[in-house]
Coordinates of C-alpha atoms and ligand atoms in Angstrom, one line a residue:
M129 CA 0.0 0.0 0.0
T130 CA 1.2 3.5 -0.8
S131 CA 0.8 6.2 1.8
P132 CA -1.5 9.1 0.9
T133 CA 0.2 12.1 -0.7
P134 CA -0.2 15.4 1.3
S135 CA -2.9 16.6 -1.2
S136 CA -4.9 13.3 -1.0
S137 CA -4.7 13.2 2.9
A138 CA -6.1 16.8 2.9
A139 CA -8.9 15.6 0.6
L140 CA -9.6 12.7 3.0
S141 CA -10.1 15.0 6.0
A142 CA -12.4 17.4 4.2
P143 CA -16.1 17.1 5.0
L144 CA -18.0 14.8 2.6
P145 CA -21.8 15.5 2.7
A146 CA -22.3 12.5 0.3
L147 CA -21.4 10.2 3.2
E148 CA -24.8 11.1 4.8
R149 CA -26.4 9.2 2.0
I150 CA -24.9 6.0 3.2
R151 CA -27.1 4.2 5.8
A152 CA -26.1 5.0 9.3
D153 CA -26.2 1.3 10.3
V154 CA -23.8 0.5 7.4
Q155 CA -21.4 3.3 8.5
A156 CA -21.5 1.8 12.0
M157 CA -20.6 -1.7 10.8
H158 CA -17.1 -3.3 10.8
A159 CA -15.9 -4.5 7.4
Y160 CA -15.4 -8.3 7.1
L161 CA -11.8 -9.0 8.3
V162 CA -9.5 -10.6 5.7
Q163 CA -6.3 -11.1 7.6
S164 CA -3.1 -10.2 5.9
S165 CA -1.1 -13.4 5.3
E166 CA 2.0 -12.1 3.6
G167 CA 5.0 -14.3 4.3
L168 CA 2.9 -16.6 6.6
L169 CA 1.7 -20.2 6.3
K170 CA -2.0 -19.5 5.7
L171 CA -4.2 -21.8 7.8
D172 CA -6.9 -19.3 8.6
A173 CA -9.6 -19.6 5.9
M174 CA -10.3 -23.3 5.3
E175 CA -8.6 -23.3 1.9
N176 CA -7.4 -26.5 0.2
P177 CA -3.6 -26.6 0.7
Y178 CA -3.0 -28.5 -2.6
G179 CA -2.7 -26.6 -5.9
L180 CA -3.3 -28.1 -9.3
P181 CA -0.7 -30.6 -10.6
P182 CA 1.6 -28.8 -13.1
E183 CA 0.2 -30.7 -16.2
L184 CA -3.3 -29.6 -15.3
Q185 CA -2.1 -26.0 -14.7
Q186 CA -0.8 -25.9 -18.2
A187 CA -3.9 -27.5 -19.7
L188 CA -6.1 -25.0 -17.8
G189 CA -4.0 -22.0 -18.9
E190 CA -4.3 -23.0 -22.5
R191 CA -8.0 -23.5 -22.2
L192 CA -8.5 -20.1 -20.4
G193 CA -6.5 -18.5 -23.2
R194 CA -9.2 -19.5 -25.7
V195 CA -12.1 -18.0 -23.7
A196 CA -13.9 -15.1 -25.5
I197 CA -13.4 -12.5 -22.7
N198 CA -14.7 -9.8 -25.1
R199 CA -18.2 -11.4 -24.7
Y200 CA -20.5 -11.6 -21.7
P201 CA -20.7 -15.1 -20.2
G202 CA -23.0 -17.1 -22.5
T203 CA -24.0 -20.8 -22.8
R204 CA -21.1 -22.0 -20.7
F205 CA -23.1 -20.7 -17.7
N206 CA -25.7 -23.3 -18.4
D207 CA -23.1 -25.9 -19.1
L208 CA -21.7 -25.3 -15.6
K209 CA -25.2 -25.7 -14.1
A210 CA -25.6 -29.0 -15.9
A211 CA -22.1 -30.2 -14.8
L212 CA -22.8 -29.3 -11.2
A213 CA -26.2 -31.0 -11.3
R214 CA -24.5 -34.2 -12.4
H215 CA -21.7 -33.8 -9.9
A216 CA -24.1 -33.4 -7.0
R217 CA -26.7 -35.9 -8.3
L218 CA -29.4 -33.3 -8.1
P219 CA -32.7 -34.8 -6.8
E220 CA -35.6 -35.3 -9.2
G221 CA -37.7 -32.2 -9.6
W222 CA -35.0 -29.9 -8.2
A223 CA -33.2 -27.1 -9.9
L224 CA -29.8 -25.4 -9.4
M225 CA -28.7 -21.8 -9.5
L226 CA -25.2 -20.3 -9.4
G227 CA -23.8 -17.7 -7.1
N228 CA -20.5 -15.8 -7.1
G229 CA -19.4 -17.9 -4.2
S230 CA -22.1 -19.1 -1.7
D231 CA -21.7 -15.7 0.0
E232 CA -23.7 -14.2 -2.8
L233 CA -26.4 -16.9 -2.5
I234 CA -26.8 -16.0 1.2
T235 CA -27.3 -12.4 0.3
L236 CA -29.8 -13.3 -2.4
L237 CA -31.8 -15.4 -0.1
A238 CA -32.0 -12.7 2.5
L239 CA -32.9 -10.2 -0.2
C240 CA -35.7 -12.4 -1.5
C241 CA -37.1 -13.2 1.9
S242 CA -37.0 -9.7 3.4
R243 CA -40.7 -9.2 3.3
Q244 CA -42.3 -6.8 5.7
D245 CA -45.5 -8.2 7.2
G246 CA -47.1 -5.1 8.6
E247 CA -44.7 -3.7 11.2
Q248 CA -43.0 -7.1 11.5
P249 CA -39.8 -7.7 9.5
A250 CA -39.3 -11.3 8.4
A251 CA -37.2 -13.5 10.7
M252 CA -34.0 -15.4 10.1
L253 CA -33.0 -18.1 12.6
A254 CA -29.7 -19.9 13.0
P255 CA -28.0 -21.8 15.8
M256 CA -24.9 -19.8 17.0
P257 CA -22.0 -19.8 16.9
S258 CA -22.2 -20.4 13.2
F259 CA -21.3 -18.7 9.9
V260 CA -21.0 -14.9 10.3
M261 CA -22.5 -14.1 6.9
Y262 CA -26.0 -15.2 8.0
P263 CA -26.5 -12.4 10.6
L264 CA -24.7 -10.0 8.3
A265 CA -27.1 -10.7 5.4
A266 CA -30.1 -10.4 7.7
H267 CA -28.9 -7.1 9.0
L268 CA -28.2 -5.7 5.5
H269 CA -31.6 -6.7 4.3
H270 CA -33.6 -5.7 7.3
M271 CA -34.5 -9.2 8.5
D272 CA -34.7 -9.9 12.2
F273 CA -31.9 -12.3 13.1
H274 CA -32.5 -14.7 15.9
A275 CA -29.6 -16.8 17.3
V276 CA -30.2 -19.9 19.4
P277 CA -27.0 -20.8 21.3
L278 CA -25.6 -24.2 20.7
R279 CA -25.2 -26.6 23.6
P280 CA -21.8 -26.6 25.4
D281 CA -20.7 -29.6 23.2
F282 CA -21.6 -27.4 20.2
Q283 CA -24.5 -29.7 19.2
L284 CA -28.0 -28.2 18.4
D285 CA -30.2 -27.3 21.3
E286 CA -33.2 -29.0 19.7
A287 CA -35.8 -27.9 22.2
A288 CA -34.8 -24.3 22.1
M289 CA -34.6 -24.4 18.3
L290 CA -38.1 -26.0 18.0
A291 CA -39.5 -23.3 20.4
A292 CA -37.9 -20.6 18.3
I293 CA -39.3 -22.0 15.1
E294 CA -42.8 -22.2 16.6
S295 CA -42.8 -18.7 18.1
L296 CA -40.9 -16.8 15.3
R297 CA -42.1 -18.7 12.2
P298 CA -38.8 -17.7 10.5
A299 CA -38.7 -17.2 6.8
L300 CA -35.2 -18.7 6.7
L301 CA -33.7 -21.3 9.0
W302 CA -29.9 -21.8 8.4
L303 CA -28.2 -25.0 9.3
S304 CA -24.5 -25.1 8.4
H305 CA -23.8 -28.8 8.0
P306 CA -21.0 -29.3 9.1
N307 CA -20.9 -26.1 11.1
N308 CA -18.4 -23.3 10.7
P309 CA -16.5 -22.6 13.0
T310 CA -17.1 -25.6 15.2
G311 CA -16.8 -28.4 12.6
T312 CA -19.9 -30.1 14.1
L313 CA -22.1 -32.4 12.0
W314 CA -25.5 -32.1 13.6
D315 CA -27.4 -35.1 15.1
E316 CA -29.4 -36.4 12.1
A317 CA -32.7 -37.0 13.9
A318 CA -32.6 -33.6 15.6
M319 CA -32.0 -32.0 12.3
A320 CA -34.8 -33.9 10.6
R321 CA -37.2 -32.7 13.3
L322 CA -36.1 -29.1 12.9
I323 CA -36.6 -29.3 9.1
E324 CA -40.0 -30.7 9.6
A325 CA -41.0 -28.0 12.1
Q326 CA -39.7 -25.3 9.7
G327 CA -41.9 -26.8 7.0
R328 CA -45.0 -26.8 9.3
A329 CA -44.2 -23.1 10.1
G330 CA -44.3 -22.4 6.3
G331 CA -40.6 -21.4 6.2
I332 CA -37.5 -22.3 4.1
A333 CA -34.7 -24.4 5.6
V334 CA -31.3 -23.9 4.1
I335 CA -28.7 -26.6 4.6
D336 CA -25.3 -25.0 4.0
E337 CA -23.0 -27.8 2.9
A338 CA -19.9 -25.7 2.3
Y339 CA -17.7 -28.4 4.0
Q340 CA -19.5 -31.4 2.3
P341 CA -16.2 -32.8 0.7
F342 CA -14.9 -33.6 4.2
A343 CA -18.1 -34.8 5.9
A344 CA -19.5 -38.3 6.5
R345 CA -22.9 -37.5 5.1
T346 CA -24.9 -35.1 3.0
W347 CA -28.5 -34.0 3.5
L348 CA -29.1 -34.5 -0.2
D349 CA -29.5 -38.2 0.5
A350 CA -32.6 -37.5 2.7
A351 CA -33.9 -35.2 0.0
R352 CA -33.6 -38.0 -2.6
Q353 CA -35.2 -40.5 -0.3
R354 CA -38.1 -38.4 1.0
P355 CA -38.7 -35.7 -1.7
A356 CA -42.2 -34.8 -0.5
E357 CA -40.8 -33.7 2.9
H358 CA -38.1 -31.5 1.2
A359 CA -40.1 -29.1 -1.0
H360 CA -39.2 -26.3 1.5
V361 CA -35.5 -27.4 1.8
L362 CA -32.6 -25.8 -0.1
V363 CA -29.1 -27.3 -0.1
M364 CA -26.3 -24.9 -0.7
R365 CA -22.7 -25.8 -1.7
T366 CA -19.6 -24.2 -2.9
L367 CA -16.5 -25.1 -4.9
S368 CA -14.4 -23.1 -2.5
K369 CA -13.5 -25.9 -0.1
F370 CA -13.4 -28.4 -3.0
G371 CA -10.2 -26.6 -4.0
L372 CA -11.4 -23.5 -6.0
A373 CA -11.7 -20.7 -3.3
G374 CA -10.2 -18.2 -5.8
V375 CA -12.8 -19.1 -8.5
R376 CA -15.9 -18.0 -6.5
V377 CA -18.6 -20.6 -7.5
G378 CA -21.4 -21.4 -5.1
Y379 CA -24.6 -23.3 -6.0
L380 CA -28.0 -23.6 -4.5
M381 CA -30.3 -26.5 -5.1
G382 CA -34.0 -27.1 -4.3
D383 CA -37.5 -27.4 -5.6
E384 CA -37.5 -25.7 -9.0
R385 CA -40.4 -23.4 -8.0
L386 CA -38.4 -21.9 -5.2
I387 CA -35.1 -21.7 -7.1
S388 CA -36.7 -20.0 -10.1
Q389 CA -37.9 -17.2 -7.8
I390 CA -34.6 -16.6 -6.1
D391 CA -32.7 -16.8 -9.4
K392 CA -34.7 -13.7 -10.5
A393 CA -32.7 -11.6 -8.0
R394 CA -29.3 -12.8 -9.3
P395 CA -27.4 -10.2 -11.4
P396 CA -27.5 -11.7 -14.9
Y397 CA -23.7 -12.1 -15.4
N398 CA -22.7 -12.8 -11.8
L399 CA -20.0 -15.4 -12.7
G400 CA -17.1 -14.4 -15.1
S401 CA -16.4 -16.5 -18.1
L402 CA -12.9 -17.4 -16.9
N403 CA -14.3 -18.6 -13.6
I404 CA -17.0 -20.6 -15.3
E405 CA -14.5 -22.3 -17.6
C406 CA -12.2 -23.0 -14.7
A407 CA -15.0 -24.6 -12.7
L408 CA -15.9 -26.8 -15.7
F409 CA -12.3 -27.8 -16.1
A410 CA -12.1 -28.7 -12.4
L411 CA -15.3 -30.8 -12.6
E412 CA -13.8 -32.7 -15.5
H413 CA -10.9 -33.6 -13.2
A414 CA -13.0 -34.1 -10.1
S415 CA -11.1 -37.3 -9.2
V416 CA -8.0 -35.1 -8.5
F417 CA -10.0 -33.0 -6.1
D418 CA -11.6 -36.0 -4.5
E419 CA -8.2 -37.4 -3.8
Q420 CA -7.1 -34.1 -2.2
A421 CA -10.3 -34.1 0.0
R422 CA -9.4 -37.7 1.1
L423 CA -5.9 -36.6 2.0
I424 CA -7.3 -33.6 4.0
R425 CA -9.7 -35.9 5.9
Q426 CA -6.8 -38.2 6.7
E427 CA -4.7 -35.3 7.8
R428 CA -7.5 -34.0 9.9
E429 CA -7.6 -37.3 11.9
R430 CA -3.8 -37.2 12.4
L431 CA -4.0 -33.5 13.5
Q432 CA -6.8 -34.3 15.9
A433 CA -4.8 -37.1 17.4
S434 CA -1.8 -34.8 17.9
L435 CA -4.0 -32.1 19.4
H436 CA -5.5 -34.6 21.9
R437 CA -1.9 -35.2 23.1
L438 CA -1.3 -31.4 23.7
P439 CA -1.8 -30.9 27.5
G440 CA -4.3 -28.2 28.5
T441 CA -6.1 -27.8 25.1
R442 CA -9.4 -29.2 23.9
P443 CA -10.0 -30.0 20.2
Y444 CA -13.6 -30.4 19.2
P445 CA -14.7 -33.2 16.8
S446 CA -14.8 -32.0 13.2
E447 CA -16.3 -33.1 10.0
G448 CA -14.9 -30.1 8.1
N449 CA -11.4 -29.1 7.0
M450 CA -10.8 -27.2 10.2
V451 CA -10.5 -28.0 13.9
L452 CA -11.8 -25.7 16.7
L453 CA -9.3 -25.8 19.5
R454 CA -9.9 -24.4 23.0
V455 CA -6.5 -23.2 24.1
A456 CA -7.5 -21.2 27.3
P457 CA -8.1 -23.1 30.5
E458 CA -11.8 -24.4 30.7
G459 CA -13.8 -22.2 33.0
A460 CA -11.6 -19.1 32.7
P461 CA -13.5 -15.8 32.6
A462 CA -14.3 -14.9 29.0
S463 CA -12.0 -11.8 28.9
E464 CA -9.0 -13.8 30.3
A465 CA -9.7 -16.7 28.0
A466 CA -9.8 -14.4 25.0
A467 CA -6.6 -12.7 26.1
F468 CA -4.9 -16.1 26.4
A469 CA -6.1 -17.2 23.0
R470 CA -4.8 -13.9 21.5
C471 CA -1.4 -14.5 23.0
V472 CA -1.3 -18.0 21.5
F473 CA -2.5 -16.6 18.1
E474 CA 0.2 -13.9 18.2
G475 CA 2.8 -16.4 19.2
M476 CA 2.0 -18.6 16.3
K477 CA 2.0 -15.7 13.9
A478 CA 5.4 -14.6 15.2
R479 CA 6.5 -18.1 14.2
G480 CA 5.1 -17.7 10.7
V481 CA 1.8 -19.5 11.0
L482 CA -1.6 -17.7 10.6
V483 CA -4.7 -19.3 12.1
R484 CA -8.0 -17.7 13.1
D485 CA -8.6 -16.4 16.6
V486 CA -12.4 -16.8 16.9
S487 CA -12.6 -15.5 20.5
A488 CA -14.5 -12.4 19.6
M489 CA -17.0 -14.2 17.3
H490 CA -19.2 -15.5 20.1
P491 CA -19.0 -15.8 23.9
M492 CA -18.9 -19.6 23.7
L493 CA -15.8 -19.3 21.5
A494 CA -13.8 -17.1 23.9
G495 CA -10.4 -18.8 24.3
C496 CA -10.7 -20.8 21.0
L497 CA -8.6 -20.8 17.8
R498 CA -9.8 -22.3 14.5
L499 CA -7.1 -24.2 12.7
T500 CA -7.4 -25.0 9.0
V501 CA -6.2 -28.5 8.1
G502 CA -3.3 -28.2 5.8
S503 CA -0.9 -30.7 4.2
A504 CA 1.2 -33.1 6.4
S505 CA 4.1 -30.6 6.4
D506 CA 1.8 -27.6 7.0
N507 CA 0.3 -29.3 10.0
A508 CA 3.7 -30.3 11.4
R509 CA 4.7 -26.6 11.2
M510 CA 1.4 -25.5 12.7
L511 CA 1.8 -27.9 15.6
A512 CA 5.3 -26.8 16.3
A513 CA 4.3 -23.2 16.3
L514 CA 1.2 -23.9 18.5
T515 CA 3.3 -25.9 21.1
A516 CA 5.9 -23.2 21.4
A517 CA 3.2 -20.4 21.5
L518 CA 1.3 -22.2 24.2
A519 CA 4.4 -22.6 26.3
D520 CA 5.1 -18.9 26.0
A521 CA 1.5 -17.9 26.8
L522 CA 1.5 -20.2 29.9
N523 CA 4.7 -18.7 31.1
A524 CA 3.4 -15.2 30.6
A525 CA 0.2 -16.1 32.4
I526 CA 2.0 -17.3 35.5
Q527 CA 4.4 -14.3 35.7
P528 CA 3.4 -11.9 38.5
A529 CA 2.0 -8.7 37.0
Ligands
LIG719 C1 -20.6 -22.3 6.3 C2 -20.1 -21.5 5.1 N1 -21.0 -21.2 4.2 C3 -20.6 -20.5 3.1 C4 -19.3 -20.0 3.0 C5 -18.9 -19.1 1.8 O1 -18.3 -19.8 0.9 P1 -17.9 -19.2 -0.6 O2 -16.5 -19.2 -0.7 O3 -18.6 -20.0 -1.5 O4 -18.5 -17.8 -0.6 C6 -18.4 -20.3 4.0 C7 -17.0 -19.8 3.9 O5 -16.1 -20.0 4.6 C8 -18.8 -21.1 5.1 O6 -17.9 -21.4 6.1

């Protein structure tokens, strides 16, 4: 980044009446934090650690070179929809729409459901802690966001969720399956009962399967087996965790009557031609990415085993490509737990490893770090940095002030 020149810094401090046109609640918001990772081992954002093999890099480069970038994206958009429908084995009677990452789909769903019934804004419900984009989208589109805390083991509090569905009749129920940032795969029977209750309340249930490549099950199986019970259910996925985080392709599947309505709110050319071609190429080589996902699942188990051997920490079970790790002593007051986790986070960063300190995301996460599962060598480096940073943080904690 260049520093502002004297004339531009003077311009920045001058009054700007146009700012008053920006919503006050937007001005009061914090921007989404993308941590700088320059020079660091990046294990903070659940990215796939493996790149494309060199021969595929070359073939992709040649293919992208032939894309007509002077034209708006055309029929290849539909080709990608068809390829994803085959890849996911789209249930009968369902349709699929594309988003510029699933982040865009979350926004579009909030936009489409933000009806105002009299004085009452439409409600959105999600267990929390979960993905931060759900409350953000609700806020930006004037939906009422309701969070039901997870149980201490980070499973769903079914009774509280059922009560919330009955009293709020939310337009949207979000279930991140597995959940970010906890890695939890919800109890199947509890999830089925919540989905059923949401149907009785006349709302939409969205199952966010961003981490599906690493999970033992998918809700699409239930949708295929019991289609009549799933007309109000949407399943959302992304190619980001599959290995294409830079390509920005998310997809939403569900009853074609629902999908066709939501698709109306999508900007017509929301995916670039290069990204479409790249996603098509990746799907043609899906076995390469499947093998990478298998390695990541294997590495996750090895990492979990190593973390269990680290004294004083608690890794939570995970079905994603991340592990939530409580580093602060159990039962410590939230502010002390958060300060301890910060100290470990900074210690790891000083040793060249970037993870995510999630303490501030939710009170239940105070004292926790979220570790992305990397390659075997990434994980070895991360563990070494974590072990050393923990020792330093413990030493600092027992020093008299
Ligand atoms: C649960 C969940 N849903 C959706 C997304 C957004 O993914 P995308 O990269 O497709 O926008 C993420 C990203 O981390 C996520 O954790």
